[in-house]
mmCIF file of C-alpha atoms in Angstrom:
data_model
loop_
_atom_site.group_PDB
_atom_site.id
_atom_site.type_symbol
_atom_site.label_atom_id
_atom_site.label_comp_id
_atom_site.label_asym_id
_atom_site.label_seq_id
_atom_site.Cartn_x
_atom_site.Cartn_y
_atom_site.Cartn_z
ATOM 1 C CA ILE G 1 104.080 117.638 110.678
ATOM 2 C CA LEU G 2 102.474 120.780 108.687
ATOM 3 C CA LEU G 3 103.618 119.513 105.477
ATOM 4 C CA ILE G 4 102.002 115.905 106.244
ATOM 5 C CA ALA G 5 99.077 117.905 107.518
ATOM 6 C CA HIS G 6 98.795 120.082 104.260
ATOM 7 C CA ALA G 7 99.397 116.749 102.251
ATOM 8 C CA ASP G 8 96.442 114.696 103.778
ATOM 9 C CA ALA G 9 94.161 117.852 103.960
ATOM 10 C CA ASP G 10 91.833 117.059 100.845
ATOM 11 C CA VAL G 11 89.130 118.552 102.769
ATOM 12 C CA GLU G 12 87.027 119.698 99.770
ATOM 13 C CA GLY G 13 83.441 118.189 100.180
ATOM 14 C CA ALA G 14 84.810 116.689 103.502
ATOM 15 C CA SER G 15 82.452 116.006 106.488
ATOM 16 C CA ALA G 16 82.283 118.287 109.330
ATOM 17 C CA THR G 17 83.940 115.622 111.360
ATOM 18 C CA LYS G 18 87.142 115.484 109.201
ATOM 19 C CA VAL G 19 87.232 119.118 108.984
ATOM 20 C CA SER G 20 87.217 119.060 112.536
ATOM 21 C CA MET G 21 89.942 116.716 112.913
ATOM 22 C CA GLN G 22 92.039 118.204 110.539
ATOM 23 C CA THR G 23 91.391 121.727 112.574
ATOM 24 C CA SER G 24 92.401 120.207 115.673
ATOM 25 C CA THR G 25 95.928 118.831 114.355
ATOM 26 C CA LEU G 26 96.499 122.175 112.616
ATOM 27 C CA SER G 27 95.851 124.207 115.886
ATOM 28 C CA ALA G 28 98.212 121.987 117.979
ATOM 29 C CA VAL G 29 101.038 122.520 115.010
ATOM 30 C CA VAL G 30 100.823 126.103 115.067
ATOM 31 C CA ALA G 31 100.281 126.678 119.014
ATOM 32 C CA ARG G 32 103.630 128.202 119.170
ATOM 33 C CA PRO G 33 104.013 130.963 116.534
ATOM 34 C CA GLN G 34 107.444 131.918 117.500
ATOM 35 C CA GLN G 35 108.520 128.808 116.081
ATOM 36 C CA LEU G 36 106.915 128.826 112.496
ATOM 37 C CA THR G 37 109.573 129.591 109.467
ATOM 38 C CA SER G 38 108.227 131.648 106.873
ATOM 39 C CA GLY G 39 107.344 128.476 104.720
ATOM 40 C CA ALA G 40 105.659 126.899 107.465
ATOM 41 C CA GLN G 41 103.545 130.188 107.960
ATOM 42 C CA VAL G 42 102.316 130.195 104.348
ATOM 43 C CA VAL G 43 101.443 126.311 104.452
ATOM 44 C CA ALA G 44 99.468 126.663 107.514
ATOM 45 C CA ALA G 45 97.748 129.995 106.722
ATOM 46 C CA ASP G 46 96.712 128.058 103.403
ATOM 47 C CA LEU G 47 95.378 124.938 105.194
ATOM 48 C CA VAL G 48 93.074 127.024 107.834
ATOM 49 C CA SER G 49 91.779 128.732 104.912
ATOM 50 C CA ARG G 50 90.744 125.765 102.983
ATOM 51 C CA LEU G 51 89.796 123.805 106.281
ATOM 52 C CA ALA G 52 87.419 127.358 106.938
ATOM 53 C CA ARG G 53 86.248 127.259 103.460
ATOM 54 C CA ALA G 54 85.024 123.399 103.958
ATOM 55 C CA SER G 55 83.149 124.551 107.153
ATOM 56 C CA VAL G 56 80.772 126.745 105.120
ATOM 57 C CA ASP G 57 79.500 123.499 103.426
ATOM 58 C CA ALA G 58 80.225 121.079 105.952
ATOM 59 C CA GLY G 59 79.093 122.812 108.943
ATOM 60 C CA LEU G 60 80.790 123.135 112.183
ATOM 61 C CA GLU G 61 81.430 120.882 115.030
ATOM 62 C CA GLU G 62 81.354 121.894 118.526
ATOM 63 C CA GLY G 63 84.674 123.309 119.433
ATOM 64 C CA THR G 64 85.986 123.709 115.357
ATOM 65 C CA ALA G 65 85.155 127.412 115.003
ATOM 66 C CA GLY G 66 87.143 127.928 118.294
ATOM 67 C CA GLU G 67 90.212 126.144 116.957
ATOM 68 C CA LEU G 68 89.943 127.837 113.540
ATOM 69 C CA VAL G 69 90.100 131.143 115.359
ATOM 70 C CA SER G 70 93.094 129.852 117.967
ATOM 71 C CA SER G 71 94.984 128.964 114.522
ATOM 72 C CA LEU G 72 94.408 132.145 112.980
ATOM 73 C CA ASP G 73 95.173 134.259 115.863
ATOM 74 C CA ASN G 74 98.422 132.277 116.219
ATOM 75 C CA LEU G 75 99.257 133.129 112.606
ATOM 76 C CA LEU G 76 98.632 136.891 113.428
ATOM 77 C CA ALA G 77 101.490 136.554 116.058
ATOM 78 C CA THR G 78 104.042 135.155 114.224
ATOM 79 C CA ASP G 79 106.872 137.052 113.013
ATOM 80 C CA ALA G 80 106.032 138.669 109.714
ATOM 81 C CA SER G 81 109.334 140.479 109.435
ATOM 82 C CA ALA G 82 110.547 137.046 108.209
ATOM 83 C CA LEU G 83 108.484 137.055 105.472
ATOM 84 C CA ASP G 84 109.117 138.354 101.787
ATOM 85 C CA GLY G 85 106.594 140.083 99.560
ATOM 86 C CA ASN G 86 105.108 137.227 97.883
ATOM 87 C CA ALA G 87 104.978 135.006 101.341
ATOM 88 C CA THR G 88 103.477 138.194 102.875
ATOM 89 C CA GLN G 89 100.801 138.652 100.546
ATOM 90 C CA ALA G 90 99.819 134.856 100.612
ATOM 91 C CA VAL G 91 99.579 134.513 104.364
ATOM 92 C CA GLY G 92 97.408 137.679 104.457
ATOM 93 C CA ASP G 93 95.016 136.690 101.793
ATOM 94 C CA SER G 94 94.996 133.207 103.237
ATOM 95 C CA VAL G 95 94.102 134.436 106.932
ATOM 96 C CA SER G 96 91.614 137.148 105.749
ATOM 97 C CA GLY G 97 89.943 134.414 103.137
ATOM 98 C CA ALA G 98 89.672 131.910 106.167
ATOM 99 C CA ALA G 99 88.181 134.763 108.380
ATOM 100 C CA SER G 100 85.580 135.095 105.988
ATOM 101 C CA HIS G 101 84.733 131.644 105.125
ATOM 102 C CA LEU G 102 84.577 131.403 109.054
ATOM 103 C CA SER G 103 82.159 134.109 109.373
ATOM 104 C CA ALA G 104 79.886 132.430 106.870
ATOM 105 C CA ALA G 105 80.226 129.137 108.431
ATOM 106 C CA LEU G 106 78.760 130.721 111.546
ATOM 107 C CA ILE G 107 75.321 132.025 110.313
ATOM 108 C CA ARG G 108 75.107 129.133 107.416
ATOM 109 C CA ASP G 109 71.820 128.198 109.119
ATOM 110 C CA SER G 110 70.723 131.666 110.665
ATOM 111 C CA VAL G 111 67.586 133.507 109.920
ATOM 112 C CA ALA G 112 67.357 137.193 109.726
ATOM 113 C CA GLY G 113 66.571 138.595 113.023
ATOM 114 C CA GLU G 114 68.879 136.284 115.165
ATOM 115 C CA PRO G 115 71.472 138.067 117.456
ATOM 116 C CA PRO G 116 74.832 138.125 115.669
ATOM 117 C CA ALA G 117 77.439 135.391 115.952
ATOM 118 C CA GLU G 118 80.576 136.350 117.494
ATOM 119 C CA LEU G 119 84.107 134.834 118.137
ATOM 120 C CA ARG G 120 87.012 136.443 119.876
ATOM 121 C CA SER G 121 90.600 136.179 120.408
ATOM 122 C CA ALA G 122 93.521 138.489 120.976
ATOM 123 C CA ARG G 123 94.141 139.222 117.485
ATOM 124 C CA LEU G 124 91.003 138.365 115.632
ATOM 125 C CA ASN G 125 87.152 139.485 116.143
ATOM 126 C CA VAL G 126 84.572 138.197 113.986
ATOM 127 C CA THR G 127 81.102 139.147 114.199
ATOM 128 C CA ALA G 128 78.167 137.780 111.509
ATOM 129 C CA ALA G 129 74.460 138.253 111.143
ATOM 130 C CA ARG G 130 71.560 137.773 108.887
ATOM 131 C CA HIS G 131 69.468 140.721 108.092
ATOM 132 C CA THR G 132 66.546 141.867 106.274
ATOM 133 C CA PRO G 133 67.562 144.651 103.697
ATOM 134 C CA GLU G 134 65.546 147.185 106.042
ATOM 135 C CA SER G 135 67.009 146.379 109.022
ATOM 136 C CA ILE G 136 70.562 147.328 107.368
ATOM 137 C CA ALA G 137 69.687 150.254 105.630
ATOM 138 C CA GLY G 138 70.360 153.488 108.026
ATOM 139 C CA ALA G 139 71.474 151.286 110.752
ATOM 140 C CA THR G 140 73.962 151.661 113.123
ATOM 141 C CA MET G 141 75.516 148.483 114.587
ATOM 142 C CA ALA G 142 78.603 147.517 116.934
ATOM 143 C CA GLY G 143 81.771 146.600 115.192
ATOM 144 C CA PRO G 144 83.430 143.460 115.218
ATOM 145 C CA GLY G 145 84.062 141.665 118.501
ATOM 146 C CA GLY G 146 81.293 144.309 120.089
ATOM 147 C CA ARG G 147 83.962 147.210 119.608
ATOM 148 C CA GLY G 148 83.342 150.328 117.550
ATOM 149 C CA THR G 149 80.145 150.961 115.355
ATOM 150 C CA VAL G 150 79.526 150.568 111.713
ATOM 151 C CA GLY G 151 76.958 153.256 110.507
ATOM 152 C CA PHE G 152 74.823 152.402 107.132
ATOM 153 C CA PRO G 153 73.195 155.009 105.252
ATOM 154 C CA ARG G 154 69.719 154.474 103.981
ATOM 155 C CA GLY G 155 70.739 153.734 100.294
ATOM 156 C CA ILE G 156 73.351 151.310 101.036
ATOM 157 C CA LEU G 157 71.695 148.384 98.843
ATOM 158 C CA GLU G 158 70.073 150.843 96.171
ATOM 159 C CA ALA G 159 72.659 149.740 93.717
ATOM 160 C CA HIS G 160 71.384 146.164 93.873
ATOM 161 C CA GLY G 161 67.767 146.716 93.344
ATOM 162 C CA ALA G 162 65.670 143.797 93.177
ATOM 163 C CA ALA G 163 68.533 141.637 93.578
ATOM 164 C CA ALA G 164 68.968 142.738 97.082
ATOM 165 C CA GLY G 165 65.427 141.886 97.846
ATOM 166 C CA GLY G 166 66.362 138.560 99.672
ATOM 167 C CA ASP G 167 67.997 138.648 103.298
ATOM 168 C CA VAL G 168 71.767 140.268 103.540
ATOM 169 C CA ASP G 169 74.552 138.676 105.462
ATOM 170 C CA LEU G 170 77.064 141.393 107.022
ATOM 171 C CA HIS G 171 80.186 140.347 108.123
ATOM 172 C CA LEU G 172 82.549 142.303 110.172
ATOM 173 C CA MET G 173 86.190 141.312 111.012
ATOM 174 C CA SER G 174 89.219 142.934 112.836
ATOM 175 C CA PHE G 175 92.617 141.834 112.443
ATOM 176 C CA GLY G 176 95.517 142.485 114.988
ATOM 177 C CA ARG G 177 97.895 143.009 112.221
ATOM 178 C CA ASN G 178 97.673 144.254 108.641
ATOM 179 C CA VAL G 179 96.772 141.410 106.336
ATOM 180 C CA HIS G 180 96.465 143.304 103.182
ATOM 181 C CA ALA G 181 98.904 144.511 100.587
ATOM 182 C CA ASP G 182 99.712 148.263 100.763
ATOM 183 C CA PRO G 183 97.385 149.761 97.818
ATOM 184 C CA LEU G 184 99.765 152.838 97.910
ATOM 185 C CA GLY G 185 102.973 150.944 96.985
ATOM 186 C CA ALA G 186 102.213 151.237 93.082
ATOM 187 C CA ARG G 187 101.367 155.010 93.236
ATOM 188 C CA PRO G 188 104.445 157.263 91.612
ATOM 189 C CA ASN G 189 104.576 159.709 94.647
ATOM 190 C CA ALA G 190 104.335 156.796 97.342
ATOM 191 C CA THR G 191 106.909 157.447 100.089
ATOM 192 C CA ALA G 192 108.243 154.732 102.243
ATOM 193 C CA ASN G 193 105.969 155.115 105.187
ATOM 194 C CA GLY G 194 102.814 154.861 102.698
ATOM 195 C CA THR G 195 102.004 158.389 101.858
ATOM 196 C CA ASN G 196 102.226 160.814 99.106
ATOM 197 C CA ALA G 197 105.106 163.121 99.268
ATOM 198 C CA SER G 198 102.669 166.232 99.026
ATOM 199 C CA GLU G 199 100.697 164.764 102.361
ATOM 200 C CA PRO G 200 101.553 165.405 105.993
ATOM 201 C CA THR G 201 103.612 162.488 107.158
ATOM 202 C CA ALA G 202 104.069 160.560 110.574
ATOM 203 C CA ALA G 203 107.448 161.302 110.445
ATOM 204 C CA ALA G 204 106.704 165.093 110.594
ATOM 205 C CA GLY G 205 104.120 164.453 113.236
ATOM 206 C CA ALA G 206 107.191 162.420 115.469
ATOM 207 C CA ALA G 207 109.457 165.487 115.030
ATOM 208 C CA ALA G 208 107.149 167.540 116.398
ATOM 209 C CA GLY G 209 107.111 165.464 119.291
ATOM 210 C CA TRP G 210 103.976 163.612 118.797
ATOM 211 C CA ASP G 211 103.304 159.926 119.676
ATOM 212 C CA GLU G 212 102.801 157.691 116.500
ATOM 213 C CA ALA G 213 102.204 154.381 118.167
ATOM 214 C CA VAL G 214 98.941 155.539 120.024
ATOM 215 C CA LEU G 215 97.401 155.741 116.600
ATOM 216 C CA SER G 216 97.799 152.221 115.389
ATOM 217 C CA THR G 217 94.614 150.475 115.303
ATOM 218 C CA ALA G 218 93.204 147.216 114.241
ATOM 219 C CA THR G 219 92.510 146.196 110.370
ATOM 220 C CA VAL G 220 88.625 146.408 109.923
ATOM 221 C CA SER G 221 86.895 144.651 107.353
ATOM 222 C CA VAL G 222 83.246 145.040 106.572
ATOM 223 C CA SER G 223 80.971 143.277 103.581
ATOM 224 C CA LEU G 224 77.901 142.665 102.814
ATOM 225 C CA ARG G 225 76.727 139.383 101.077
ATOM 226 C CA ALA G 226 73.367 137.862 99.459
ATOM 227 C CA SER G 227 72.213 135.342 101.842
ATOM 228 C CA GLY G 228 71.274 132.934 99.225
ATOM 229 C CA SER G 229 74.020 132.745 96.890
ATOM 230 C CA GLY G 230 77.134 134.101 99.026
ATOM 231 C CA ARG G 231 77.598 136.523 96.202
ATOM 232 C CA ALA G 232 79.470 140.037 97.615
ATOM 233 C CA LEU G 233 77.193 143.171 97.236
ATOM 234 C CA ARG G 234 79.500 145.643 95.845
ATOM 235 C CA VAL G 235 79.132 149.131 97.760
ATOM 236 C CA ALA G 236 79.492 151.993 95.308
ATOM 237 C CA GLY G 237 77.919 155.509 94.252
ATOM 238 C CA LEU G 238 76.647 156.312 97.528
ATOM 239 C CA SER G 239 75.375 159.939 98.434
ATOM 240 C CA GLU G 240 76.192 159.446 102.008
ATOM 241 C CA PRO G 241 79.047 157.377 103.469
ATOM 242 C CA VAL G 242 79.410 154.374 105.399
ATOM 243 C CA VAL G 243 80.714 155.420 108.887
ATOM 244 C CA ILE G 244 82.984 153.047 110.657
ATOM 245 C CA ALA G 245 84.394 153.871 114.049
ATOM 246 C CA ILE G 246 87.572 152.237 115.216
ATOM 247 C CA PRO G 247 88.270 152.281 118.854
ATOM 248 C CA PHE G 248 92.011 152.396 120.345
ATOM 249 C CA ALA G 249 93.254 151.850 123.971
ATOM 250 C CA GLY G 250 95.407 154.917 123.725
ATOM 251 C CA ASP G 251 95.825 157.443 126.703
ATOM 252 C CA PRO G 252 94.522 160.668 125.626
ATOM 253 C CA ARG G 253 97.054 162.352 127.108
ATOM 254 C CA ALA G 254 99.749 161.082 125.017
ATOM 255 C CA PHE G 255 98.251 163.158 122.116
ATOM 256 C CA SER G 256 99.953 166.203 123.429
ATOM 257 C CA GLY G 257 103.253 167.443 121.629
ATOM 258 C CA ALA G 258 106.281 168.015 123.151
ATOM 259 C CA ASP G 259 105.201 171.558 124.004
ATOM 260 C CA GLY G 260 102.145 170.409 125.727
ATOM 261 C CA ALA G 261 99.748 171.503 122.980
ATOM 262 C CA THR G 262 96.863 169.187 122.369
ATOM 263 C CA ALA G 263 95.454 170.861 119.119
ATOM 264 C CA ASP G 264 95.974 170.065 115.426
ATOM 265 C CA LEU G 265 96.818 166.575 115.841
ATOM 266 C CA PRO G 266 98.705 165.560 112.626
ATOM 267 C CA ALA G 267 96.779 162.167 112.078
ATOM 268 C CA THR G 268 97.043 160.516 108.479
ATOM 269 C CA CYS G 269 95.887 157.535 106.804
ATOM 270 C CA GLN G 270 98.805 155.373 106.001
ATOM 271 C CA TYR G 271 97.289 153.265 103.655
ATOM 272 C CA TRP G 272 93.511 153.433 103.090
ATOM 273 C CA ASP G 273 93.079 157.302 102.185
ATOM 274 C CA VAL G 274 91.809 156.045 98.629
ATOM 275 C CA VAL G 275 88.900 153.735 97.691
#
């Protein structure tokens, strides 16, 4: 069924009605994620990405956004261990791309100053809003799905000068599982758990009796785009950092070690300790 739907999904330039019909079919097919084989996951993820991209131009009919999110949520619930390296990257790229396109579609007709558009599910949160450059600079805003915060320095758009003079689209997303390739995989001193050999490791924390699982969080994405063109506004050379606060639902008591100590929690970034 997925292959038939995929072959029929010539959605480039399609109307909002056709996008809605294809999305509804896809949502029904992936409703049982545990039944999706590795190949089916790749095909379904590619299809939902193309449908989300088409919706940026065609617009979203009532219910389409919810069904796209439902499909993405189900893809994030599949058995990722069945995927090889290429398939893992293909699914991750398609899922993150689909969420980005969907975020853009949500605010395609928005004006600066309107409340953010939000979509939430168990494994995916998308928040999008259109801002003036002045309302972005120095502001602290709610994170994706209203969880956590994102704080921008006053010079966030200085690198773009006059190019950022128009409105700016802020896209915030969080994913229930990692949708990105491990950037440390190619580093010469990378170890199996994704840290450098000279750095503290999660294994060392576990050996001391610390609970590693409570430190797992959603994967958060923050991007800024020019409202007119959709062009990504690269953030670089900041004198102050962008501060992203990511919440988690762990029990603070789980941070105590086997000996009852609560200080010096050996928390290390497993993937993105580099920019």
